[in-house]
Structures are given as C-alpha cells and as structure tokens.
mmCIF file of C-alpha atoms and ligand atoms in Angstrom:
data_model
loop_
_atom_site.group_PDB
_atom_site.id
_atom_site.type_symbol
_atom_site.label_atom_id
_atom_site.label_comp_id
_atom_site.label_asym_id
_atom_site.label_seq_id
_atom_site.Cartn_x
_atom_site.Cartn_y
_atom_site.Cartn_z
ATOM 1 C CA UNK B 1 0.000 0.000 0.000
ATOM 2 C CA UNK B 2 1.108 3.589 -0.241
ATOM 3 C CA UNK B 3 -0.059 7.096 -0.792
ATOM 4 C CA UNK B 4 0.651 8.546 -4.200
ATOM 5 C CA UNK B 5 1.233 12.081 -3.015
ATOM 6 C CA UNK B 6 2.999 11.626 0.312
ATOM 7 C CA UNK B 7 5.119 8.557 -0.421
ATOM 8 C CA UNK B 8 8.660 9.126 0.784
ATOM 9 C CA UNK B 9 7.826 12.264 2.766
ATOM 10 C CA UNK B 10 9.950 12.429 5.907
ATOM 11 C CA UNK B 11 7.983 12.351 9.145
ATOM 12 C CA UNK B 12 8.419 15.695 10.895
ATOM 13 C CA UNK B 13 5.410 17.022 12.823
ATOM 14 C CA UNK B 14 3.837 14.931 15.583
ATOM 15 C CA UNK B 15 0.432 13.771 14.399
ATOM 16 C CA UNK B 16 -2.724 14.698 16.302
ATOM 17 C CA UNK B 17 -3.421 11.502 18.277
ATOM 18 C CA UNK B 18 -7.153 12.204 18.498
ATOM 19 C CA UNK B 19 -7.401 12.541 14.719
ATOM 20 C CA UNK B 20 -5.338 9.366 14.420
ATOM 21 C CA UNK B 21 -7.910 7.489 16.519
ATOM 22 C CA UNK B 22 -5.500 6.999 19.409
ATOM 23 C CA UNK B 23 -5.407 7.867 23.086
ATOM 24 C CA UNK B 24 -2.284 7.760 25.236
ATOM 25 C CA UNK B 25 -2.252 7.664 29.020
ATOM 26 C CA UNK B 26 1.016 7.529 30.934
ATOM 27 C CA UNK B 27 0.939 6.621 34.619
ATOM 28 C CA UNK B 28 4.466 6.327 35.976
ATOM 29 C CA UNK B 29 6.096 3.266 34.435
ATOM 30 C CA UNK B 30 2.989 2.223 32.490
ATOM 31 C CA UNK B 31 1.760 3.693 29.224
ATOM 32 C CA UNK B 32 -1.629 2.682 27.872
ATOM 33 C CA UNK B 33 -2.316 3.176 24.179
ATOM 34 C CA UNK B 34 -5.992 2.913 23.305
ATOM 35 C CA UNK B 35 -7.243 2.441 19.763
ATOM 36 C CA UNK B 36 -10.062 4.914 20.053
ATOM 37 C CA UNK B 37 -12.480 4.920 17.129
ATOM 38 C CA UNK B 38 -15.127 2.624 18.585
ATOM 39 C CA UNK B 39 -17.753 3.803 16.094
ATOM 40 C CA UNK B 40 -15.511 2.387 13.335
ATOM 41 C CA UNK B 41 -14.497 -0.669 15.371
ATOM 42 C CA UNK B 42 -11.085 0.995 15.857
ATOM 43 C CA UNK B 43 -10.310 0.780 12.148
ATOM 44 C CA UNK B 44 -6.875 2.240 11.468
ATOM 45 C CA UNK B 45 -5.755 4.853 8.962
ATOM 46 C CA UNK B 46 -2.293 5.904 7.820
ATOM 47 C CA UNK B 47 -2.495 8.553 10.567
ATOM 48 C CA UNK B 48 -3.084 5.819 13.156
ATOM 49 C CA UNK B 49 0.136 4.081 12.169
ATOM 50 C CA UNK B 50 2.033 7.388 12.077
ATOM 51 C CA UNK B 51 0.553 8.194 15.490
ATOM 52 C CA UNK B 52 1.725 4.861 16.901
ATOM 53 C CA UNK B 53 5.221 5.568 15.553
ATOM 54 C CA UNK B 54 5.154 9.028 17.175
ATOM 55 C CA UNK B 55 4.116 7.510 20.510
ATOM 56 C CA UNK B 56 7.056 5.120 20.277
ATOM 57 C CA UNK B 57 9.460 7.969 19.565
ATOM 58 C CA UNK B 58 8.224 10.191 22.406
ATOM 59 C CA UNK B 59 7.652 7.622 25.142
ATOM 60 C CA UNK B 60 9.005 8.920 28.496
ATOM 61 C CA UNK B 61 12.242 7.161 29.457
ATOM 62 C CA UNK B 62 10.801 5.784 32.705
ATOM 63 C CA UNK B 63 8.003 3.863 30.959
ATOM 64 C CA UNK B 64 8.649 0.122 31.319
ATOM 65 C CA UNK B 65 5.376 -1.435 30.170
ATOM 66 C CA UNK B 66 3.117 -0.407 27.297
ATOM 67 C CA UNK B 67 -0.414 -1.797 27.078
ATOM 68 C CA UNK B 68 -2.337 -1.644 23.795
ATOM 69 C CA UNK B 69 -6.097 -1.980 23.964
ATOM 70 C CA UNK B 70 -9.211 -1.199 21.981
ATOM 71 C CA UNK B 71 -12.120 1.027 23.030
ATOM 72 C CA UNK B 72 -15.638 -0.295 22.587
ATOM 73 C CA UNK B 73 -16.650 -3.625 21.097
ATOM 74 C CA UNK B 74 -13.305 -4.879 19.809
ATOM 75 C CA UNK B 75 -9.535 -4.455 19.581
ATOM 76 C CA UNK B 76 -9.427 -3.393 15.922
ATOM 77 C CA UNK B 77 -11.165 -4.131 12.605
ATOM 78 C CA UNK B 78 -7.865 -3.481 10.782
ATOM 79 C CA UNK B 79 -7.324 -0.998 8.018
ATOM 80 C CA UNK B 80 -10.058 1.586 7.498
ATOM 81 C CA UNK B 81 -11.822 0.221 4.448
ATOM 82 C CA UNK B 82 -12.939 3.747 3.603
ATOM 83 C CA UNK B 83 -9.417 4.365 2.369
ATOM 84 C CA UNK B 84 -9.985 1.844 -0.424
ATOM 85 C CA UNK B 85 -12.932 3.841 -1.648
ATOM 86 C CA UNK B 86 -11.127 7.165 -1.662
ATOM 87 C CA UNK B 87 -11.790 8.532 1.862
ATOM 88 C CA UNK B 88 -8.762 10.305 3.329
ATOM 89 C CA UNK B 89 -5.395 9.556 1.765
ATOM 90 C CA UNK B 90 -5.451 7.415 -1.320
ATOM 91 C CA UNK B 91 -3.431 4.348 -2.187
ATOM 92 C CA UNK B 92 -0.484 4.237 -4.517
ATOM 93 C CA UNK B 93 -0.683 2.058 -7.600
ATOM 94 C CA UNK B 94 2.831 0.920 -6.689
ATOM 95 C CA UNK B 95 4.294 2.329 -9.900
ATOM 96 C CA UNK B 96 6.928 4.256 -7.936
ATOM 97 C CA UNK B 97 8.283 1.235 -6.108
ATOM 98 C CA UNK B 98 10.997 3.101 -4.187
ATOM 99 C CA UNK B 99 8.596 5.757 -2.879
ATOM 100 C CA UNK B 100 5.980 3.153 -1.948
ATOM 101 C CA UNK B 101 8.640 1.098 -0.192
ATOM 102 C CA UNK B 102 9.646 4.140 1.902
ATOM 103 C CA UNK B 103 6.021 4.927 2.656
ATOM 104 C CA UNK B 104 5.223 1.427 3.921
ATOM 105 C CA UNK B 105 8.440 1.446 5.956
ATOM 106 C CA UNK B 106 7.226 4.646 7.645
ATOM 107 C CA UNK B 107 3.934 2.948 8.545
ATOM 108 C CA UNK B 108 5.734 -0.174 9.792
ATOM 109 C CA UNK B 109 7.554 2.064 12.305
ATOM 110 C CA UNK B 110 4.216 2.232 14.122
ATOM 111 C CA UNK B 111 4.731 -1.456 14.921
ATOM 112 C CA UNK B 112 8.480 -2.099 15.116
ATOM 113 C CA UNK B 113 9.132 -0.003 18.231
ATOM 114 C CA UNK B 114 6.947 -2.395 20.230
ATOM 115 C CA UNK B 115 9.842 -4.893 20.170
ATOM 116 C CA UNK B 116 12.294 -2.469 21.845
ATOM 117 C CA UNK B 117 14.097 -4.131 24.764
ATOM 118 C CA UNK B 118 13.622 -1.178 27.138
ATOM 119 C CA UNK B 119 9.861 -1.795 27.306
ATOM 120 C CA UNK B 120 7.556 -4.796 27.558
ATOM 121 C CA UNK B 121 4.481 -4.512 25.369
ATOM 122 C CA UNK B 122 1.164 -6.161 26.131
ATOM 123 C CA UNK B 123 -1.795 -6.417 23.759
ATOM 124 C CA UNK B 124 -5.138 -6.677 25.556
ATOM 125 C CA UNK B 125 -7.375 -8.148 22.869
ATOM 126 C CA UNK B 126 -11.142 -8.444 23.011
ATOM 127 C CA UNK B 127 -13.480 -9.024 20.104
ATOM 128 C CA UNK B 128 -12.095 -8.709 16.600
ATOM 129 C CA UNK B 129 -8.398 -8.299 15.827
ATOM 130 C CA UNK B 130 -8.415 -8.243 12.031
ATOM 131 C CA UNK B 131 -5.635 -7.591 9.521
ATOM 132 C CA UNK B 132 -3.581 -4.647 10.756
ATOM 133 C CA UNK B 133 -5.218 -5.155 14.165
ATOM 134 C CA UNK B 134 -4.047 -8.779 14.358
ATOM 135 C CA UNK B 135 -0.587 -7.656 13.243
ATOM 136 C CA UNK B 136 -0.540 -5.013 15.996
ATOM 137 C CA UNK B 137 -1.248 -7.711 18.587
ATOM 138 C CA UNK B 138 1.495 -9.861 17.034
ATOM 139 C CA UNK B 139 3.953 -6.948 17.311
ATOM 140 C CA UNK B 140 3.541 -6.961 21.088
ATOM 141 C CA UNK B 141 5.601 -9.146 23.394
ATOM 142 C CA UNK B 142 2.633 -10.696 25.201
ATOM 143 C CA UNK B 143 -1.007 -11.062 24.184
ATOM 144 C CA UNK B 144 -3.761 -11.307 26.780
ATOM 145 C CA UNK B 145 -7.041 -12.253 25.131
ATOM 146 C CA UNK B 146 -10.617 -12.171 26.312
ATOM 147 C CA UNK B 147 -12.605 -15.301 25.572
ATOM 148 C CA UNK B 148 -14.496 -13.395 22.847
ATOM 149 C CA UNK B 149 -11.279 -12.562 20.948
ATOM 150 C CA UNK B 150 -11.291 -13.353 17.214
ATOM 151 C CA UNK B 151 -8.051 -13.120 15.236
ATOM 152 C CA UNK B 152 -8.085 -12.968 11.431
ATOM 153 C CA UNK B 153 -5.355 -12.220 8.865
ATOM 154 C CA UNK B 154 -7.720 -10.849 6.249
ATOM 155 C CA UNK B 155 -5.240 -9.188 3.864
ATOM 156 C CA UNK B 156 -4.913 -11.964 1.239
ATOM 157 C CA UNK B 157 -8.712 -12.090 0.950
ATOM 158 C CA UNK B 158 -8.556 -8.397 -0.002
ATOM 159 C CA UNK B 159 -5.787 -8.927 -2.561
ATOM 160 C CA UNK B 160 -3.020 -7.667 -0.247
ATOM 161 C CA UNK B 161 -0.280 -9.209 1.842
ATOM 162 C CA UNK B 162 0.120 -8.604 5.582
ATOM 163 C CA UNK B 163 2.763 -5.855 5.536
ATOM 164 C CA UNK B 164 2.642 -4.398 9.030
ATOM 165 C CA UNK B 165 5.379 -6.633 10.469
ATOM 166 C CA UNK B 166 3.027 -9.535 11.255
ATOM 167 C CA UNK B 167 4.360 -12.325 9.041
ATOM 168 C CA UNK B 168 7.552 -12.945 11.016
ATOM 169 C CA UNK B 169 6.011 -13.273 14.489
ATOM 170 C CA UNK B 170 3.117 -15.302 13.076
ATOM 171 C CA UNK B 171 5.485 -17.862 11.523
ATOM 172 C CA UNK B 172 7.669 -17.890 14.643
ATOM 173 C CA UNK B 173 4.656 -18.504 16.880
ATOM 174 C CA UNK B 174 2.566 -20.982 14.881
ATOM 175 C CA UNK B 175 5.012 -22.401 12.298
ATOM 176 C CA UNK B 176 4.983 -22.027 8.531
ATOM 177 C CA UNK B 177 2.240 -24.576 7.809
ATOM 178 C CA UNK B 178 -0.288 -23.085 10.224
ATOM 179 C CA UNK B 179 0.661 -19.543 9.193
ATOM 180 C CA UNK B 180 -0.026 -20.447 5.554
ATOM 181 C CA UNK B 181 -3.322 -22.045 6.457
ATOM 182 C CA UNK B 182 -4.432 -19.037 8.523
ATOM 183 C CA UNK B 183 -3.357 -16.383 6.001
ATOM 184 C CA UNK B 184 -4.391 -18.110 2.794
ATOM 185 C CA UNK B 185 -7.841 -18.991 4.067
ATOM 186 C CA UNK B 186 -8.204 -15.730 6.048
ATOM 187 C CA UNK B 187 -10.133 -17.759 8.599
ATOM 188 C CA UNK B 188 -10.888 -16.536 12.069
ATOM 189 C CA UNK B 189 -9.105 -18.002 15.091
ATOM 190 C CA UNK B 190 -11.169 -17.970 18.270
ATOM 191 C CA UNK B 191 -9.678 -17.444 21.728
ATOM 192 C CA UNK B 192 -9.375 -21.144 22.677
ATOM 193 C CA UNK B 193 -7.476 -21.977 19.513
ATOM 194 C CA UNK B 194 -5.390 -18.803 19.865
ATOM 195 C CA UNK B 195 -4.301 -20.066 23.292
ATOM 196 C CA UNK B 196 -3.474 -23.527 21.897
ATOM 197 C CA UNK B 197 -1.453 -22.031 19.029
ATOM 198 C CA UNK B 198 0.422 -19.624 21.309
ATOM 199 C CA UNK B 199 -1.098 -16.562 19.645
ATOM 200 C CA UNK B 200 -2.470 -15.598 23.067
ATOM 201 C CA UNK B 201 -0.370 -16.290 26.148
ATOM 202 C CA UNK B 202 -3.296 -15.743 28.508
ATOM 203 C CA UNK B 203 -7.050 -16.119 27.895
ATOM 204 C CA UNK B 204 -9.550 -14.881 30.430
ATOM 205 C CA UNK B 205 -13.303 -14.239 30.563
ATOM 206 C CA UNK B 206 -14.249 -10.963 28.877
ATOM 207 C CA UNK B 207 -15.050 -9.232 32.173
ATOM 208 C CA UNK B 208 -11.681 -10.304 33.600
ATOM 209 C CA UNK B 209 -9.515 -8.790 30.849
ATOM 210 C CA UNK B 210 -8.670 -5.501 32.546
ATOM 211 C CA UNK B 211 -7.911 -7.252 35.837
ATOM 212 C CA UNK B 212 -5.705 -9.860 34.132
ATOM 213 C CA UNK B 213 -3.754 -7.109 32.349
ATOM 214 C CA UNK B 214 -3.370 -5.189 35.633
ATOM 215 C CA UNK B 215 -2.019 -8.312 37.362
ATOM 216 C CA UNK B 216 0.368 -9.029 34.499
ATOM 217 C CA UNK B 217 1.643 -5.446 34.481
ATOM 218 C CA UNK B 218 2.196 -5.574 38.264
ATOM 219 C CA UNK B 219 4.206 -8.797 37.874
ATOM 220 C CA UNK B 220 6.279 -7.304 35.044
ATOM 221 C CA UNK B 221 7.046 -4.213 37.107
ATOM 222 C CA UNK B 222 8.081 -6.320 40.105
ATOM 223 C CA UNK B 223 11.091 -7.662 38.181
ATOM 224 C CA UNK B 224 14.421 -5.804 38.316
ATOM 225 C CA UNK B 225 14.301 -3.237 35.455
ATOM 226 C CA UNK B 226 17.849 -3.816 34.192
ATOM 227 C CA UNK B 227 17.425 -7.585 34.241
ATOM 228 C CA UNK B 228 14.135 -7.255 32.361
ATOM 229 C CA UNK B 229 15.740 -5.207 29.580
ATOM 230 C CA UNK B 230 18.725 -7.556 29.272
ATOM 231 C CA UNK B 231 16.540 -10.661 29.311
ATOM 232 C CA UNK B 232 14.165 -9.334 26.649
ATOM 233 C CA UNK B 233 17.153 -8.488 24.444
ATOM 234 C CA UNK B 234 18.522 -11.976 24.994
ATOM 235 C CA UNK B 235 15.263 -13.778 24.272
ATOM 236 C CA UNK B 236 14.619 -11.815 21.064
ATOM 237 C CA UNK B 237 18.130 -12.650 19.857
ATOM 238 C CA UNK B 238 17.714 -16.366 20.575
ATOM 239 C CA UNK B 239 15.773 -17.249 17.423
ATOM 240 C CA UNK B 240 18.417 -15.770 15.129
ATOM 241 C CA UNK B 241 21.512 -16.987 16.991
ATOM 242 C CA UNK B 242 23.366 -20.281 16.858
ATOM 243 C CA UNK B 243 23.744 -21.985 20.230
ATOM 244 C CA UNK B 244 27.333 -20.765 20.368
ATOM 245 C CA UNK B 245 26.279 -17.176 19.642
ATOM 246 C CA UNK B 246 23.485 -17.364 22.172
ATOM 247 C CA UNK B 247 25.809 -18.739 24.873
ATOM 248 C CA UNK B 248 28.131 -15.801 24.188
ATOM 249 C CA UNK B 249 25.182 -13.398 24.368
ATOM 250 C CA UNK B 250 24.151 -14.864 27.730
ATOM 251 C CA UNK B 251 27.682 -14.395 29.075
ATOM 252 C CA UNK B 252 27.818 -10.812 27.791
ATOM 253 C CA UNK B 253 24.475 -9.864 29.330
ATOM 254 C CA UNK B 254 25.345 -11.564 32.625
ATOM 255 C CA UNK B 255 28.633 -9.672 32.860
ATOM 256 C CA UNK B 256 26.616 -6.471 32.427
ATOM 257 C CA UNK B 257 24.215 -7.513 35.165
ATOM 258 C CA UNK B 258 27.021 -8.484 37.561
ATOM 259 C CA UNK B 259 28.845 -5.226 36.966
ATOM 260 C CA UNK B 260 25.703 -3.281 37.725
ATOM 261 C CA UNK B 261 24.900 -5.359 40.817
ATOM 262 C CA UNK B 262 28.398 -5.028 42.255
ATOM 263 C CA UNK B 263 28.960 -1.460 41.097
ATOM 264 C CA UNK B 264 31.906 -2.187 38.778
HETATM 265 N N1 CAA Q 1 -13.042 0.197 8.148
HETATM 266 C C1 CAA Q 1 -13.963 1.180 8.199
HETATM 267 N N2 CAA Q 1 -15.114 1.073 8.882
HETATM 268 C C2 CAA Q 1 -15.332 -0.071 9.563
HETATM 269 C C3 CAA Q 1 -14.415 -1.122 9.557
HETATM 270 C C4 CAA Q 1 -13.218 -0.962 8.811
HETATM 271 N N3 CAA Q 1 -12.258 -1.903 8.767
HETATM 272 N N4 CAA Q 1 -14.915 -2.134 10.312
HETATM 273 C C5 CAA Q 1 -16.095 -1.711 10.764
HETATM 274 N N5 CAA Q 1 -16.363 -0.463 10.314
HETATM 275 C C6 CAA Q 1 -17.544 0.355 10.557
HETATM 276 C C7 CAA Q 1 -18.743 -0.195 9.818
HETATM 277 O O1 CAA Q 1 -18.762 0.261 8.493
HETATM 278 C C8 CAA Q 1 -19.864 0.321 10.652
HETATM 279 O O2 CAA Q 1 -20.122 1.667 10.291
HETATM 280 P P1 CAA Q 1 -21.665 2.238 10.260
HETATM 281 O O3 CAA Q 1 -22.123 2.173 11.683
HETATM 282 O O4 CAA Q 1 -21.486 3.609 9.736
HETATM 283 O O5 CAA Q 1 -22.418 1.304 9.366
HETATM 284 C C9 CAA Q 1 -19.310 0.317 12.069
HETATM 285 O O6 CAA Q 1 -17.884 0.275 11.921
HETATM 286 C C10 CAA Q 1 -19.712 -0.895 12.851
HETATM 287 O O7 CAA Q 1 -19.427 -2.042 12.052
HETATM 288 P P2 CAA Q 1 -20.377 -3.323 12.042
HETATM 289 O O8 CAA Q 1 -21.804 -2.912 12.139
HETATM 290 O O9 CAA Q 1 -19.965 -4.166 10.867
HETATM 291 O O10 CAA Q 1 -19.926 -3.988 13.423
HETATM 292 P P3 CAA Q 1 -19.960 -5.503 13.841
HETATM 293 O O11 CAA Q 1 -19.572 -5.505 15.277
HETATM 294 O O12 CAA Q 1 -21.245 -6.146 13.444
HETATM 295 O O13 CAA Q 1 -18.816 -6.197 12.962
HETATM 296 C C11 CAA Q 1 -16.568 -6.418 12.083
HETATM 297 C C12 CAA Q 1 -17.473 -5.893 13.217
HETATM 298 C C13 CAA Q 1 -16.609 -7.946 12.037
HETATM 299 C C14 CAA Q 1 -15.182 -5.928 12.436
HETATM 300 C C15 CAA Q 1 -17.042 -5.916 10.701
HETATM 301 O O14 CAA Q 1 -17.295 -4.525 10.808
HETATM 302 C C16 CAA Q 1 -16.017 -6.122 9.614
HETATM 303 O O15 CAA Q 1 -15.931 -7.219 9.063
HETATM 304 N N6 CAA Q 1 -15.255 -5.065 9.272
HETATM 305 C C17 CAA Q 1 -14.265 -5.115 8.183
HETATM 306 C C18 CAA Q 1 -13.007 -5.848 8.622
HETATM 307 C C19 CAA Q 1 -11.953 -5.828 7.531
HETATM 308 O O16 CAA Q 1 -12.123 -6.423 6.471
HETATM 309 N N7 CAA Q 1 -10.818 -5.145 7.797
HETATM 310 C C20 CAA Q 1 -9.675 -5.078 6.882
HETATM 311 C C21 CAA Q 1 -8.591 -6.041 7.341
HETATM 312 S S1 CAA Q 1 -7.243 -6.122 6.238
HETATM 313 C C22 CAA Q 1 -6.102 -5.015 6.826
HETATM 314 O O17 CAA Q 1 -6.175 -4.566 7.928
HETATM 315 C C23 CAA Q 1 -5.054 -4.629 5.821
HETATM 316 C C24 CAA Q 1 -3.788 -4.071 6.336
HETATM 317 O O18 CAA Q 1 -3.568 -3.678 7.441
HETATM 318 C C25 CAA Q 1 -2.660 -3.978 5.398
#
C-alpha cells in the first residue's frame, strides 16, 4: 500500500493523536495506548500508524510497560476500508516502487518499536483483531485475550499481503504450515485456539480482561528493570543466533548484570 502524493515524505510534525484514533495515558512506568475509534471498530488509517510511531518515539524514558487496547466492542477491525474507496489519503498504484517502499516502511515504524528491549508490550485483545489489528497484537511481546477474541489475517482475501510486520512473528509462533493455512484462508481463530497455538499467552473471561492485564503489568514491574531489559534483548536474539552465539550473548548480558549489581 502507499499514498501517491505523500510517499517518501519524511515524518516531521507529531500527528494529532485524536485525529489518528489513538489515546495515550502515561501513569508512571505504564503507558496505555488505546485504539479509540469505537464507532468504526477501531479501524486504522495511515495517521493511526504514524501516530503509533510518534508515541514510540516520544515515550518517556521511565516507561517500562506499554499496554495496547481497543475502546468499545473490539480491539481493531484493521485498516479503514474507507481508504480503499477514496476517503482520506489514497493508495499508490505501486508504480513508484521506491517511494511506496519508503512509505510502507514509515507505517511499519508504528509497529516495530513495540519490540524495543527497554519496554515490555502487552496487547489486551477483546473481540475482533483483524488484519492490521491482528498484526498489531502480534507486534507486542505478550497477548492477553478475552474469551471473545477473534483473530483474522484478512489481507490476502482483499488482494493484499500482511505488511505491518506480522508475518515474522506469526510464523515464529505458529510455524509455517499453520501460518499459511491461517493467512491463505483468512479464517478466524477464536480465543481457545489462539491459546493452543500460542497466539495468546493468557485467555480470560471478557469481564476479567482488565484485571488480568493489571495483574500481568504488576508482575512485570516487580522484576528488576535492568534484568528485564537484558533478558528481553537476549530472548529476542535467541531465534536468530546459533547456540554458540546465544551462549556468548548470555555471558555478555550476565557480565553487564554483575557489573551493575556489584557497582563495577
Ligand atoms: N473500516 C472502516 N469502517 C469499519 C471497519 C473498517 N475496517 N470495520 C467496521 N467499520 C464500521 C462499519 O462500516 C460500521 O459503520 P456504520 O455504523 O457507519 O455502518 C461500524 O464500523 C460498525 O461495524 P459493524 O456494524 O460491521 O460492526 P460488527 O460488530 O457487526 O462487525 C466487524 C465488526 C466484524 C469488524 C465488521 O465490521 C467487519 O468485518 N469489518 C471489516 C473488517 C476488515 O475487512 N478489515 C480489513 C482487514 S485487512 C487489513 O487490515 C489490511 C492491512 O492492514 C494492510
């Protein structure tokens, strides 16, 4: 996807979060990002993804946990379908491949910061998480789902590919065969199956979602901050590293921890 007129434009001004359908609340070490267009089932526009990127860039340094949630009936219905019919910014026809590539990369920044080691990101998913919404949940470190959660990678059914960073975590979580089956049928995964597949780490009754997220956040904050950052970095590296490389990474991180603990 891409916008014909703005492709390649460098991001300068901070977008208006309200216009982007986002709400940000920061309470000490916890930031809560709410997808906030309930009347559109939290459908996301280019501004939403730019807004998410801006939140990532401007997050206060003492924030340790970021929770993403949806207002109203669901987490997110994915891309705002109005954009296909000419509402807001239009789509590129892809003829300027380099500009479209830069444009999509800018939108992907709304998702990539969620993997940063200095924060732990939690998606609190209820109701639908479709397309870009499913990919947003996949971009988070941990997914807590309500028992009414419904995950669907709809893009191929619309003639597109999932391009908001979701293909890598999906394959890593469910394996290539299941990822193919889910994407190429665009079928919906309900909460029970999501738990079995590892798409959701925790599934709770709908009315227990907020409480479960609160408990998880409290547990995450109870862990030593430096150890949490180092361990997240280590775990994210593990999939790419050989055993030898990973052993070396463990030694390196532990030396850092020991130095900090003993003031060296
Ligand atoms: N874009 C724009 N508007 C949307 C929307 C979307 N994705 N999803 C829902 N809405 C709007 C509806 O048009 C409706 O508006 P009106 O009240 O003006 O009629 C309102 O939100 C409520 O929608 P429903 O009445 O359909 O609500 P529901 O609870 O019965 O159903 C739903 C919810 C299953 C999410 C259904 O709305 C739906 O299927 N939406 C479309 C989902 C979709 O195909 N998303 C695209 C995914 S692909 C993607 O995301 C691509 C990408 O990132 C690259």
